[in-house]
Short mmCIF file of C-alpha atoms in Angstrom, two decimals:
data_model
loop_
_atom_site.label_atom_id
_atom_site.label_comp_id
_atom_site.label_asym_id
_atom_site.label_seq_id
_atom_site.Cartn_x
_atom_site.Cartn_y
_atom_site.Cartn_z
CA MET A 144 29.37 132.13 91.21
CA ALA A 145 28.56 135.52 90.34
CA THR A 146 30.59 137.27 87.61
CA ASP A 147 29.58 139.21 84.65
CA ASP A 148 32.02 136.96 82.74
CA PRO A 149 30.59 134.14 80.90
CA SER A 150 33.96 132.32 80.36
CA ALA A 151 34.35 132.12 84.03
CA ALA A 152 32.09 129.25 84.22
CA HIS A 153 34.64 127.09 83.13
CA LEU A 154 38.09 129.09 81.84
CA TRP A 155 40.50 130.06 84.04
CA ARG A 156 42.85 132.74 82.62
CA PRO A 157 45.85 132.97 83.11
CA TYR A 158 47.74 136.12 85.32
CA THR A 159 44.48 136.95 85.87
CA GLN A 160 42.10 137.17 89.44
CA MET A 161 39.30 135.62 87.94
CA LYS A 162 36.85 137.00 90.89
CA GLN A 163 37.35 140.58 90.10
CA ALA A 164 38.62 140.71 86.04
CA ALA A 165 36.49 142.55 83.20
CA PRO A 166 34.94 140.06 80.67
CA PRO A 167 37.76 139.47 78.17
CA LEU A 168 37.35 140.62 74.92
CA GLU A 169 36.71 138.16 72.89
CA ALA A 170 39.22 137.50 69.22
CA VAL A 171 37.55 136.51 66.37
CA ARG A 172 40.41 136.81 63.56
CA THR A 173 43.69 137.87 63.24
CA HIS A 174 45.48 139.47 60.18
CA GLY A 175 48.88 141.24 59.64
CA SER A 176 49.23 143.07 62.88
CA ARG A 177 45.61 143.10 63.81
CA ILE A 178 42.75 141.40 65.88
CA VAL A 179 39.13 141.33 65.39
CA LEU A 180 36.46 141.31 67.73
CA ALA A 181 33.63 139.93 68.01
CA ASN A 182 32.04 142.64 67.28
CA GLY A 183 33.68 143.63 64.01
CA ARG A 184 36.45 145.83 65.89
CA GLU A 185 40.31 145.68 64.91
CA LEU A 186 42.91 146.75 67.48
CA VAL A 187 46.24 147.19 66.28
CA ASP A 188 48.45 144.64 68.26
CA GLY A 189 51.38 146.52 70.39
CA ILE A 190 52.83 142.99 71.44
CA ALA A 191 52.45 140.40 69.46
CA SER A 192 49.96 138.29 71.21
CA TRP A 193 53.52 137.98 73.85
CA TRP A 194 56.32 138.65 71.76
CA THR A 195 55.57 135.68 68.85
CA ALA A 196 54.34 136.83 65.81
CA VAL A 197 57.12 138.65 64.84
CA HIS A 198 55.97 138.24 60.62
CA GLY A 199 52.85 139.54 61.78
CA TYR A 200 49.68 137.43 61.78
CA ASN A 201 48.50 134.72 58.86
CA HIS A 202 51.76 134.53 57.03
CA SER A 203 50.87 132.73 54.22
CA HIS A 204 54.48 131.27 54.12
CA ILE A 205 54.04 129.51 57.50
CA ALA A 206 50.35 128.66 56.94
CA ALA A 207 51.20 126.58 53.50
CA ALA A 208 53.97 125.22 55.52
CA VAL A 209 51.89 123.80 58.15
CA ALA A 210 48.83 122.71 55.71
CA GLY A 211 51.01 121.04 54.59
CA GLN A 212 52.86 119.06 57.34
CA LEU A 213 49.12 118.71 57.97
CA GLY A 214 48.14 116.67 55.08
CA THR A 215 51.00 114.26 55.78
CA MET A 216 52.17 113.67 59.53
CA PRO A 217 50.36 116.03 62.13
CA HIS A 218 52.65 114.34 65.00
CA VAL A 219 54.81 111.61 65.54
CA MET A 220 55.97 110.73 68.77
CA PHE A 221 59.97 111.54 68.96
CA GLY A 222 60.88 108.57 70.83
CA GLY A 223 63.04 105.86 68.61
CA LEU A 224 61.48 108.01 65.43
CA THR A 225 62.43 110.75 63.93
CA HIS A 226 61.40 112.85 60.80
CA ALA A 227 62.68 115.69 58.69
CA PRO A 228 60.68 118.50 59.33
CA ALA A 229 62.88 118.28 63.02
CA GLU A 230 66.04 117.10 61.72
CA ARG A 231 65.97 120.32 59.71
CA LEU A 232 65.10 122.62 61.76
CA ALA A 233 67.87 121.45 64.39
CA SER A 234 70.41 122.00 61.63
CA ARG A 235 69.08 125.28 60.69
CA LEU A 236 69.18 126.68 64.18
CA ALA A 237 72.93 125.32 64.60
CA ALA A 238 73.98 126.88 61.41
CA LEU A 239 72.23 130.30 62.51
CA LEU A 240 73.42 130.43 66.15
CA PRO A 241 77.04 131.52 67.08
CA GLY A 242 79.91 129.26 67.98
CA ASP A 243 78.99 125.51 68.45
CA LEU A 244 75.75 125.68 69.94
CA ASN A 245 75.01 122.54 67.90
CA HIS A 246 72.67 120.17 70.07
CA VAL A 247 69.06 121.01 69.64
CA PHE A 248 66.53 119.66 72.40
CA PHE A 249 63.31 120.28 71.38
CA THR A 250 60.33 121.12 73.87
CA ASP A 251 56.79 122.82 73.60
CA SER A 252 57.04 126.21 75.86
CA GLY A 253 59.68 128.53 77.12
CA SER A 254 59.38 127.70 80.65
CA VAL A 255 60.42 123.91 79.97
CA ALA A 256 63.00 124.80 77.74
CA VAL A 257 64.68 126.22 80.67
CA GLU A 258 64.04 123.89 83.03
CA VAL A 259 65.99 121.62 80.16
CA ALA A 260 68.75 124.06 80.50
CA LEU A 261 69.03 123.27 84.33
CA LYS A 262 68.73 119.61 84.43
CA MET A 263 70.89 120.17 81.76
CA ALA A 264 73.27 121.74 84.27
CA VAL A 265 72.85 120.00 86.69
CA GLN A 266 73.19 116.64 85.59
CA LEU A 267 76.66 117.73 84.01
CA TRP A 268 78.39 118.11 87.15
CA LEU A 269 76.48 115.07 88.58
CA ASN A 270 77.65 113.30 85.50
CA ARG A 271 81.32 114.53 86.18
CA GLY A 272 80.87 112.91 89.91
CA GLU A 273 80.13 116.09 91.68
CA ALA A 274 77.32 115.87 93.45
CA GLY A 275 77.46 119.58 95.72
CA ARG A 276 75.96 121.43 92.09
CA THR A 277 72.46 121.45 92.26
CA ARG A 278 72.15 125.22 92.77
CA ILE A 279 71.73 128.42 90.23
CA LEU A 280 73.18 131.75 89.80
CA ALA A 281 70.57 134.40 88.28
CA PHE A 282 70.00 138.14 88.64
CA ARG A 283 67.50 140.10 90.70
CA GLY A 284 64.79 141.95 87.97
CA GLY A 285 64.68 138.23 85.98
CA TYR A 286 61.50 136.28 84.63
CA HIS A 287 61.93 132.71 83.55
CA GLY A 288 58.96 130.62 83.57
CA ASP A 289 56.20 129.71 85.61
CA THR A 290 57.03 126.09 86.32
CA MET A 291 58.75 124.98 89.39
CA GLY A 292 62.16 125.22 88.32
CA ALA A 293 62.04 128.27 86.02
CA MET A 294 60.20 129.78 88.90
CA SER A 295 63.31 129.28 91.64
CA VAL A 296 65.51 131.47 89.07
CA CYS A 297 62.49 134.59 88.89
CA ASP A 298 63.45 137.41 91.23
CA PRO A 299 62.78 136.49 94.43
CA GLU A 300 61.44 139.43 96.05
CA GLU A 301 59.62 141.51 92.98
CA GLY A 302 58.30 139.08 90.36
CA MET A 303 55.47 137.43 90.56
CA HIS A 304 56.24 133.88 92.01
CA ARG A 305 57.63 135.46 95.23
CA ARG A 306 54.89 133.86 97.67
CA PHE A 307 55.76 130.49 96.35
CA GLY A 308 59.50 130.87 98.08
CA ALA A 309 59.34 128.48 100.69
CA PHE A 310 58.31 126.07 97.91
CA LEU A 311 61.38 126.14 95.45
CA PRO A 312 64.47 125.24 95.01
CA SER A 313 66.88 127.62 96.49
CA GLN A 314 68.95 129.63 94.20
CA VAL A 315 71.94 132.64 94.06
CA PHE A 316 70.86 135.81 93.46
CA CYS A 317 73.38 138.89 92.24
CA ASP A 318 72.50 142.22 90.77
CA LEU A 319 73.30 142.53 87.05
CA PRO A 320 77.06 144.00 86.87
CA ARG A 321 76.53 147.56 85.72
CA THR A 322 79.44 148.64 87.92
CA GLU A 323 82.65 147.66 89.20
CA ALA A 324 81.21 147.42 92.79
CA GLU A 325 78.91 145.29 91.07
CA THR A 326 80.81 143.58 89.45
CA ALA A 327 83.04 142.60 92.17
CA ALA A 328 80.59 141.54 94.44
CA LEU A 329 79.40 139.02 91.29
CA ASP A 330 82.79 137.96 90.83
CA GLY A 331 82.73 137.57 95.29
CA VAL A 332 79.66 135.29 95.09
CA LEU A 333 80.67 132.93 92.35
CA ALA A 334 83.90 132.47 94.51
CA ARG A 335 82.20 131.93 97.76
CA HIS A 336 79.28 129.54 96.18
CA ARG A 337 81.55 128.06 93.02
CA THR A 338 81.86 124.56 94.62
CA GLU A 339 77.93 124.84 94.97
CA LEU A 340 76.56 126.21 91.89
CA ALA A 341 76.03 124.22 88.98
CA ALA A 342 75.64 127.45 86.48
CA VAL A 343 74.30 130.98 86.13
CA ILE A 344 71.44 132.05 83.96
CA VAL A 345 70.22 135.26 82.46
CA GLU A 346 68.19 136.85 80.00
CA PRO A 347 70.25 138.82 77.35
CA LEU A 348 69.87 142.62 76.66
CA VAL A 349 66.57 143.18 78.17
CA GLN A 350 64.47 141.14 81.36
CA GLY A 351 61.39 140.97 79.71
CA ALA A 352 58.80 139.71 81.87
CA GLY A 353 60.35 141.36 85.04
CA GLY A 354 59.88 144.70 83.65
CA MET A 355 61.63 145.53 80.27
CA ARG A 356 64.68 146.33 82.37
CA MET A 357 67.74 146.79 79.96
CA HIS A 358 71.29 146.52 79.80
CA PRO A 359 74.30 146.99 77.62
CA PRO A 360 75.62 144.19 75.37
CA GLU A 361 79.61 144.94 78.05
CA VAL A 362 77.01 143.94 81.07
CA LEU A 363 76.34 140.71 79.31
CA ALA A 364 79.81 140.11 78.47
CA THR A 365 80.97 140.63 81.69
CA ILE A 366 78.78 138.30 83.24
CA ALA A 367 79.69 135.22 80.69
CA ARG A 368 83.51 136.47 81.67
CA LEU A 369 83.07 135.96 85.16
CA ALA A 370 81.27 132.68 84.37
CA ARG A 371 84.19 131.34 82.65
CA ARG A 372 86.54 132.28 84.80
CA HIS A 373 84.66 130.17 87.37
CA GLY A 374 84.17 127.54 85.27
CA LEU A 375 80.12 127.89 85.44
CA PRO A 376 77.68 127.07 82.38
CA LEU A 377 76.35 129.76 80.99
CA ILE A 378 72.56 130.00 80.13
CA LEU A 379 71.18 132.04 78.14
CA ASP A 380 67.40 132.65 77.98
CA GLU A 381 66.71 134.29 74.58
CA ILE A 382 62.94 133.06 74.82
CA PHE A 383 61.86 136.73 74.99
CA THR A 384 65.01 138.44 72.81
CA GLY A 385 65.53 135.66 70.05
CA PHE A 386 64.86 136.35 66.34
CA GLY A 387 65.49 139.79 65.92
CA ARG A 388 63.40 141.46 68.76
CA THR A 389 66.63 143.34 69.47
CA GLY A 390 68.17 144.06 66.24
CA THR A 391 69.96 141.15 65.77
CA LEU A 392 68.98 137.87 65.30
CA PHE A 393 70.30 136.89 68.96
CA ALA A 394 70.49 139.77 71.69
CA CYS A 395 74.22 136.94 72.62
CA GLU A 396 75.53 138.42 69.33
CA GLN A 397 75.83 141.91 70.46
CA ALA A 398 78.19 140.65 73.32
CA GLY A 399 80.10 139.10 71.15
CA ILE A 400 79.28 135.81 73.35
CA VAL A 401 78.95 132.16 73.03
CA PRO A 402 76.82 129.97 76.14
CA ASP A 403 77.00 126.77 76.85
CA ILE A 404 73.19 126.10 76.82
CA LEU A 405 70.93 128.07 74.88
CA CYS A 406 66.79 128.45 75.25
CA LEU A 407 64.53 129.81 72.80
CA SER A 408 60.56 129.67 72.23
CA LYS A 409 58.05 132.53 71.52
CA ALA A 410 59.13 133.74 67.78
CA LEU A 411 60.79 130.25 66.76
CA THR A 412 57.36 129.18 65.30
CA GLY A 413 56.04 132.86 64.12
CA GLY A 414 53.34 132.78 67.04
CA THR A 415 51.83 130.00 65.43
CA MET A 416 52.54 127.35 66.98
CA ALA A 417 53.99 126.25 70.31
CA LEU A 418 57.70 125.03 70.18
CA ALA A 419 60.96 125.51 72.22
CA ALA A 420 64.21 124.52 72.17
CA THR A 421 67.05 123.71 74.73
CA VAL A 422 70.55 124.23 72.73
CA ALA A 423 73.78 123.08 74.00
CA THR A 424 77.04 123.29 73.08
CA HIS A 425 79.38 120.18 72.24
CA ALA A 426 81.18 120.12 75.10
CA VAL A 427 77.50 119.90 77.37
CA PHE A 428 76.56 117.65 74.77
CA SER A 429 80.06 115.08 75.61
CA GLY A 430 78.93 115.40 79.54
CA PHE A 431 76.38 113.05 78.43
CA TRP A 432 77.53 110.83 75.90
CA SER A 433 78.47 107.64 77.80
CA ASP A 434 78.20 103.78 78.28
CA ASP A 435 76.26 104.57 81.05
CA ALA A 436 72.80 104.65 80.53
CA SER A 437 72.10 106.33 84.24
CA ALA A 438 73.86 109.45 82.44
CA ALA A 439 71.21 110.08 79.70
CA LEU A 440 68.94 113.65 80.05
CA MET A 441 66.00 111.94 80.70
CA HIS A 442 63.34 114.49 79.73
CA GLY A 443 60.95 114.10 76.67
CA PRO A 444 57.93 116.05 76.46
CA THR A 445 54.71 114.32 74.69
CA PHE A 446 54.81 116.43 72.21
CA MET A 447 58.02 116.95 71.44
CA ALA A 448 59.49 117.82 67.65
CA ASN A 449 55.55 118.02 66.92
CA PRO A 450 55.92 118.04 63.23
CA LEU A 451 53.43 120.66 62.61
CA ALA A 452 55.62 122.92 64.90
CA CYS A 453 58.41 122.03 63.09
CA ALA A 454 57.12 123.08 59.99
CA ALA A 455 56.07 126.19 61.00
CA ALA A 456 59.78 127.10 62.66
CA ASN A 457 61.19 126.27 59.29
CA ALA A 458 58.53 128.78 57.31
CA SER A 459 59.76 131.30 59.57
CA LEU A 460 63.03 130.58 59.30
CA ASP A 461 62.91 130.89 55.78
CA LEU A 462 61.06 134.77 56.30
CA PHE A 463 64.25 135.89 58.16
CA ALA A 464 66.71 134.56 55.22
CA SER A 465 64.42 135.86 52.80
CA GLU A 466 62.83 139.42 53.86
CA PRO A 467 64.27 142.32 56.06
CA ARG A 468 63.54 141.71 59.51
CA LEU A 469 66.35 142.64 60.95
CA GLU A 470 66.32 146.24 58.95
CA GLN A 471 62.63 146.13 60.42
CA ALA A 472 63.17 145.46 63.92
CA ARG A 473 66.20 148.24 63.74
CA ALA A 474 63.76 150.92 62.29
CA ILE A 475 60.92 150.02 64.54
CA GLY A 476 63.63 151.05 67.08
CA ALA A 477 63.97 154.26 66.11
CA ARG A 478 60.40 155.28 65.51
CA LEU A 479 59.99 153.68 69.25
CA ALA A 480 62.81 156.38 69.62
CA ASP A 481 61.83 159.15 69.05
CA GLY A 482 57.78 158.66 69.32
CA LEU A 483 58.34 157.69 73.10
CA GLU A 484 60.72 160.53 73.12
CA ALA A 485 57.49 162.94 74.24
CA LEU A 486 57.06 161.02 77.26
CA ARG A 487 60.48 162.01 78.54
CA GLY A 488 60.49 163.85 81.86
CA ARG A 489 56.84 164.40 82.22
CA PRO A 490 55.23 164.36 85.48
CA GLY A 491 54.81 160.82 86.41
CA ILE A 492 57.00 158.79 84.05
CA ALA A 493 60.01 157.45 85.23
CA GLU A 494 61.74 156.47 82.49
CA VAL A 495 61.73 155.82 79.09
CA ARG A 496 64.00 153.19 76.95
CA THR A 497 64.30 151.12 73.46
CA LEU A 498 66.08 148.99 72.28
CA GLY A 499 65.57 146.88 69.27
CA ALA A 500 61.77 146.48 68.82
CA ILE A 501 61.21 146.88 72.04
CA GLY A 502 59.79 150.28 73.74
CA ALA A 503 58.99 150.75 77.25
CA VAL A 504 57.89 153.45 79.49
CA GLN A 505 57.98 153.41 83.26
CA PHE A 506 55.75 155.27 85.79
CA THR A 507 57.04 156.77 88.87
CA ARG A 508 54.21 154.52 90.62
CA PRO A 509 52.30 151.57 89.22
CA PRO A 510 48.55 152.90 87.59
CA GLU A 511 45.82 151.54 87.69
CA LEU A 512 46.02 148.93 84.36
CA ALA A 513 42.57 147.84 84.36
CA ALA A 514 41.61 151.37 83.45
CA LEU A 515 44.63 151.56 81.07
CA LYS A 516 43.68 148.74 79.24
CA THR A 517 40.18 150.17 78.63
CA ARG A 518 41.87 153.43 77.31
CA PHE A 519 44.10 151.81 75.50
CA VAL A 520 41.12 149.96 73.40
CA GLU A 521 39.27 152.67 73.09
CA ARG A 522 41.97 153.62 70.67
CA GLY A 523 41.79 150.83 68.66
CA VAL A 524 44.77 148.92 69.58
CA TRP A 525 45.80 145.97 71.86
CA VAL A 526 48.27 146.96 74.30
CA ARG A 527 49.05 145.02 78.61
CA PRO A 528 50.56 146.99 80.70
CA PHE A 529 52.00 144.68 83.80
CA GLY A 530 53.47 146.45 87.12
CA ASP A 531 54.51 149.95 86.67
CA ILE A 532 55.56 149.85 82.76
CA VAL A 533 53.70 150.05 79.51
CA TYR A 534 55.16 148.73 76.29
CA LEU A 535 55.48 148.15 72.54
CA THR A 536 56.74 144.46 71.29
CA PRO A 537 55.15 144.95 68.18
CA ALA A 538 55.36 142.43 65.11
CA LEU A 539 58.50 143.42 63.24
CA THR A 540 56.20 143.38 59.89
CA ILE A 541 53.98 146.11 61.15
CA GLU A 542 52.76 148.87 58.53
CA ARG A 543 53.98 152.14 59.54
CA GLY A 544 50.35 154.22 59.69
CA ASP A 545 49.58 150.50 62.87
CA LEU A 546 53.13 151.62 64.25
CA ASP A 547 52.14 155.49 64.74
CA GLN A 548 48.65 154.90 66.13
CA LEU A 549 50.22 152.73 68.58
CA ILE A 550 53.09 155.36 69.34
CA GLU A 551 50.46 157.89 70.06
CA ALA A 552 47.91 155.96 72.02
CA VAL A 553 50.87 154.89 74.56
CA VAL A 554 51.76 158.76 74.39
CA ALA A 555 48.11 160.10 74.93
CA VAL A 556 47.12 157.73 77.30
CA ALA A 557 50.58 157.42 79.24
CA GLY A 558 51.02 160.59 79.21
CA SER A 559 47.19 161.75 81.09
CA VAL A 560 47.79 159.25 83.62
CA GLY A 561 51.28 160.08 84.59
CA THR A 562 50.26 162.56 87.39
CA THR A 563 47.50 160.50 88.62
CA ALA A 564 49.58 157.00 88.66
CA GLY A 565 48.83 154.83 91.88
#
């Protein structure tokens, strides 16, 4: 195999054409908002390791909690057994989430959390004796994960999984209801497909990996109202938006709605361990409470409710309770809005948008991504543009100097390539 990438002999890297890719940078240590490379260079992390490290890297409180749990019980199967870290975490999530989202099903990744949500929705109707409700209404521009069910509710035309179209379950797609016409269209689609739909799924306020596309709380409230009108469970995918990223602990709070099922992951453990949760209301849970054994939810990841991960998540929640994370998120948002404004209206720049601790710059045409990544590294920052956007989702604890360095790098690099993007 002809390649300059020594890792290619054995490692298959994510979202990467291995034949064309440059060798990856080797990380050897992290601290705060920084990644230390093998050559000693430090990069300011602008995306918090795919939006997970909300408290920064190596937070002492989380590290101590994981170390303590490691010495006691690293793992035990969750089938037929229980343990205090999982029980405490489930109780705390139920208390923090709105309404009666009180029943927590733990998994180990965001994609699987979505899979479980879809299974819950479909089986809820099966348990009621309605076998024809097997499709999900999702929204164009959305992204919900890389497993089969999750792929089926991602954008079918522009998403990264469009090549699998013939292999995936057939779902129903609409535009987000931003206008009266789009609202009427959504209402009509829900009415036409009502007897075959099991649920509606949406990313609240921000369609993350689909392009950091943002919508106001009113749009989310409209979706919730129409789902309720047509008697359909609403699934919110808060895997990206949960835990302060949009300026509130959960994005759905800004619309004043309570979904029937809500998915969490990414920042759940503060970026320390793999963990996810699918949380259902009492009404959904009651649909599985039966004398019929076949009505049970037949799902159970081997590492479900891993004690180490639950310990990390409990420690992360401690930090949200004791430190001003939401205020920090809003302050980051204000700084991003101010700093990225310099790009608005520049040649080659289609849009600049911010929400909470999220900043995105969209090009008029997709740039040459590999060149952009190299230029960001040269400026001492770790930023991963994709498609036609460059975005920032830093740790909520990032220091002002590091945040300014990120913003300056994006303004310099995006501004200079805007006129030649393509």
